[in-house]
Amino acid sequence: MWSFQMMCGDLGPIEVSAFYIQSCGTISNSSFEDTLVLAYHALKKPSTTMTDATPVGVDVHAFQQLLHLLCQDIPCAPQAKLVTYLAPSTISSVSYARFRHAIDVCLLYGEVVSEGEDLFQSVDGANAGEVKCSVLVSAMEIASAHKTLNAQLVARLRTTLERETLHDGNATISLDRFLTSLSHVVLPSAVG
């Protein structure tokens, strides 16, 4: 849909920047760096003074909106805290280095949340929206044994789930609650 709107000229700088980033796919894509430069310049405003031809960095409010667009799959509360952490309102503009770092963090964070969602759904065969915590922990441990999930992440997440369910072996957890727990474990300094 965005590509059609982009051809029609219906997108603003924030949407164009998000389109560039999302069309590139992952950080490991060979054209990621070039695409990120395009995304940065799509948001960048030129200096308003006539004597200074040097453009200023990206406006922090536009950047925050971009981060919210890129983090749509992350639960709301952790998403807001992540955006505030990566683009604090105390700064007025964002340099390319800060832009690059924040985009990297958002995309990697989003991938972890997406993998967590996939893992949850693989255990939720009945599509009930809830699974037993013990079954989910077992699935995470199997994934970590196959190196598809980080063992430290699994250990921290298991501890969090056990604390939340008060060690009840029959306790269940919903997808939303699991993703929120995962978000808090993955990036505690930003979302804790």
Tab-separated table of C-alpha atoms in Angstrom:
chain	number	residue	atom	x	y	z
A	1	MET	CA	0.000	0.000	0.000
A	2	TRP	CA	2.794	2.430	0.872
A	3	SER	CA	4.461	1.929	-2.508
A	4	PHE	CA	1.224	2.976	-4.245
A	5	GLN	CA	0.858	6.024	-1.995
A	6	MET	CA	4.514	6.859	-2.551
A	7	MET	CA	4.014	6.793	-6.338
A	8	CYS	CA	1.002	9.082	-5.935
A	9	GLY	CA	2.899	11.449	-3.670
A	10	ASP	CA	0.532	10.958	-0.721
A	11	LEU	CA	3.234	10.250	1.852
A	12	GLY	CA	4.903	12.751	4.131
A	13	PRO	CA	8.586	12.651	5.106
A	14	ILE	CA	7.964	10.315	8.057
A	15	GLU	CA	6.112	7.753	5.959
A	16	VAL	CA	8.695	7.981	3.158
A	17	SER	CA	11.483	7.381	5.661
A	18	ALA	CA	9.604	4.404	7.158
A	19	PHE	CA	8.964	3.043	3.661
A	20	TYR	CA	12.680	3.162	2.833
A	21	ILE	CA	13.613	1.342	6.038
A	22	GLN	CA	10.889	-1.300	5.836
A	23	SER	CA	11.468	-1.966	2.137
A	24	CYS	CA	15.084	-2.836	2.872
A	25	GLY	CA	14.138	-5.712	5.146
A	26	THR	CA	16.830	-6.539	7.674
A	27	ILE	CA	20.029	-4.984	8.953
A	28	SER	CA	22.014	-7.726	7.228
A	29	ASN	CA	20.787	-6.604	3.795
A	30	SER	CA	23.731	-5.323	1.734
A	31	SER	CA	21.854	-2.152	0.771
A	32	PHE	CA	20.753	-1.366	4.334
A	33	GLU	CA	23.319	1.397	4.933
A	34	ASP	CA	22.486	3.203	1.675
A	35	THR	CA	18.775	2.886	2.353
A	36	LEU	CA	19.234	4.229	5.867
A	37	VAL	CA	20.990	7.310	4.481
A	38	LEU	CA	18.002	7.882	2.163
A	39	ALA	CA	15.619	7.455	5.096
A	40	TYR	CA	17.610	9.946	7.185
A	41	HIS	CA	17.630	12.544	4.419
A	42	ALA	CA	13.891	12.075	3.833
A	43	LEU	CA	13.352	13.349	7.402
A	44	LYS	CA	16.088	15.969	7.419
A	45	LYS	CA	15.087	19.636	7.307
A	46	PRO	CA	17.395	22.251	5.806
A	47	SER	CA	18.527	25.172	7.933
A	48	THR	CA	16.103	28.096	7.979
A	49	THR	CA	18.772	30.820	8.066
A	50	MET	CA	19.982	32.212	4.771
A	51	THR	CA	23.598	32.552	5.887
A	52	ASP	CA	23.955	28.990	7.092
A	53	ALA	CA	23.778	26.505	4.221
A	54	THR	CA	24.530	23.565	6.506
A	55	PRO	CA	21.371	21.533	7.157
A	56	VAL	CA	20.448	20.651	10.717
A	57	GLY	CA	19.793	17.098	11.887
A	58	VAL	CA	16.466	15.328	11.924
A	59	ASP	CA	13.779	16.903	14.123
A	60	VAL	CA	13.355	14.749	17.245
A	61	HIS	CA	9.537	14.803	17.060
A	62	ALA	CA	9.536	13.550	13.475
A	63	PHE	CA	12.070	10.923	14.499
A	64	GLN	CA	9.885	9.791	17.413
A	65	GLN	CA	6.948	9.407	15.017
A	66	LEU	CA	9.141	7.350	12.692
A	67	LEU	CA	10.200	5.082	15.561
A	68	HIS	CA	6.562	4.572	16.566
A	69	LEU	CA	5.775	3.545	12.976
A	70	LEU	CA	8.686	1.108	12.896
A	71	CYS	CA	7.783	-0.387	16.289
A	72	GLN	CA	4.086	-1.018	15.643
A	73	ASP	CA	4.407	-4.725	16.488
A	74	ILE	CA	5.850	-4.027	19.940
A	75	PRO	CA	3.276	-3.781	22.782
A	76	CYS	CA	2.236	-0.177	23.535
A	77	ALA	CA	3.792	0.417	26.968
A	78	PRO	CA	7.244	-0.953	26.098
A	79	GLN	CA	7.066	0.749	22.699
A	80	ALA	CA	6.508	4.185	24.240
A	81	LYS	CA	9.357	3.688	26.708
A	82	LEU	CA	11.660	2.397	23.968
A	83	VAL	CA	10.972	5.429	21.779
A	84	THR	CA	11.536	7.791	24.715
A	85	TYR	CA	14.810	6.016	25.487
A	86	LEU	CA	16.052	6.136	21.882
A	87	ALA	CA	14.820	9.651	21.091
A	88	PRO	CA	14.435	11.683	24.290
A	89	SER	CA	12.462	14.920	24.024
A	90	THR	CA	15.339	16.753	25.711
A	91	ILE	CA	17.215	16.919	22.401
A	92	SER	CA	16.096	19.053	19.484
A	93	SER	CA	17.682	17.216	16.582
A	94	VAL	CA	19.037	13.763	15.841
A	95	SER	CA	22.432	13.147	14.258
A	96	TYR	CA	22.916	10.374	11.715
A	97	ALA	CA	24.865	8.297	14.278
A	98	ARG	CA	21.982	8.443	16.794
A	99	PHE	CA	19.488	7.802	13.968
A	100	ARG	CA	21.400	4.719	12.823
A	101	HIS	CA	21.750	3.340	16.360
A	102	ALA	CA	18.056	3.818	17.166
A	103	ILE	CA	16.896	2.235	13.904
A	104	ASP	CA	19.206	-0.745	14.505
A	105	VAL	CA	17.832	-1.191	18.041
A	106	CYS	CA	14.206	-0.876	16.899
A	107	LEU	CA	14.606	-3.373	14.084
A	108	LEU	CA	16.510	-5.901	16.189
A	109	TYR	CA	14.075	-5.481	19.070
A	110	GLY	CA	11.177	-5.965	16.657
A	111	GLU	CA	12.765	-9.159	15.323
A	112	VAL	CA	13.066	-10.587	18.848
A	113	VAL	CA	9.420	-9.773	19.597
A	114	SER	CA	8.383	-11.314	16.265
A	115	GLU	CA	10.344	-14.491	17.020
A	116	GLY	CA	8.711	-14.632	20.454
A	117	GLU	CA	5.301	-14.325	18.834
A	118	ASP	CA	6.156	-17.114	16.370
A	119	LEU	CA	7.317	-19.339	19.228
A	120	PHE	CA	4.129	-18.669	21.203
A	121	GLN	CA	1.930	-19.411	18.200
A	122	SER	CA	3.808	-22.645	17.478
A	123	VAL	CA	2.876	-23.834	20.984
A	124	ASP	CA	-0.709	-22.527	20.765
A	125	GLY	CA	-1.970	-25.234	18.397
A	126	ALA	CA	-5.630	-24.563	19.220
A	127	ASN	CA	-5.292	-20.804	18.596
A	128	ALA	CA	-6.757	-20.213	22.043
A	129	GLY	CA	-4.592	-17.165	22.667
A	130	GLU	CA	-3.296	-18.698	25.900
A	131	VAL	CA	-0.813	-21.460	26.630
A	132	LYS	CA	0.509	-23.113	29.757
A	133	CYS	CA	3.604	-21.317	30.980
A	134	SER	CA	5.375	-24.633	31.529
A	135	VAL	CA	4.803	-25.646	27.882
A	136	LEU	CA	6.035	-22.263	26.674
A	137	VAL	CA	9.166	-22.477	28.841
A	138	SER	CA	9.862	-25.981	27.486
A	139	ALA	CA	9.527	-24.692	23.918
A	140	MET	CA	11.937	-21.845	24.705
A	141	GLU	CA	14.466	-24.261	26.194
A	142	ILE	CA	14.262	-26.482	23.101
A	143	ALA	CA	14.755	-23.422	20.890
A	144	SER	CA	17.791	-22.359	22.927
A	145	ALA	CA	19.262	-25.878	22.642
A	146	HIS	CA	18.953	-25.564	18.858
A	147	LYS	CA	20.566	-22.092	19.007
A	148	THR	CA	17.475	-20.391	17.604
A	149	LEU	CA	17.057	-18.552	20.899
A	150	ASN	CA	19.650	-17.106	23.261
A	151	ALA	CA	20.064	-19.256	26.409
A	152	GLN	CA	20.510	-16.200	28.683
A	153	LEU	CA	17.316	-14.686	27.305
A	154	VAL	CA	15.460	-17.952	27.962
A	155	ALA	CA	16.745	-18.122	31.557
A	156	ARG	CA	15.717	-14.519	32.292
A	157	LEU	CA	12.343	-14.999	30.639
A	158	ARG	CA	11.722	-18.258	32.546
A	159	THR	CA	12.474	-16.457	35.831
A	160	THR	CA	10.097	-13.641	34.886
A	161	LEU	CA	7.308	-16.049	33.912
A	162	GLU	CA	7.752	-18.082	37.103
A	163	ARG	CA	7.600	-14.913	39.197
A	164	GLU	CA	4.460	-13.728	37.376
A	165	THR	CA	2.678	-17.091	37.738
A	166	LEU	CA	3.870	-17.674	41.309
A	167	HIS	CA	5.452	-20.985	40.248
A	168	ASP	CA	2.027	-22.464	39.369
A	169	GLY	CA	2.697	-25.258	36.857
A	170	ASN	CA	-0.845	-24.991	35.454
A	171	ALA	CA	-0.793	-21.225	35.000
A	172	THR	CA	-1.476	-19.909	31.519
A	173	ILE	CA	-0.271	-16.809	29.771
A	174	SER	CA	-1.772	-14.825	26.903
A	175	LEU	CA	0.191	-13.739	23.856
A	176	ASP	CA	-0.019	-10.055	24.846
A	177	ARG	CA	1.220	-10.734	28.357
A	178	PHE	CA	4.027	-12.930	27.031
A	179	LEU	CA	5.145	-10.270	24.530
A	180	THR	CA	5.094	-7.610	27.237
A	181	SER	CA	7.203	-9.858	29.494
A	182	LEU	CA	9.557	-10.549	26.599
A	183	SER	CA	9.846	-6.816	25.931
A	184	HIS	CA	10.776	-6.126	29.542
A	185	VAL	CA	13.389	-8.897	29.569
A	186	VAL	CA	15.005	-7.968	26.248
A	187	LEU	CA	15.547	-4.283	26.938
A	188	PRO	CA	15.105	-3.658	30.668
A	189	SER	CA	16.882	-0.293	30.744
A	190	ALA	CA	14.495	1.157	28.192
A	191	VAL	CA	11.259	-0.513	29.153
A	192	GLY	CA	11.750	-1.434	32.791
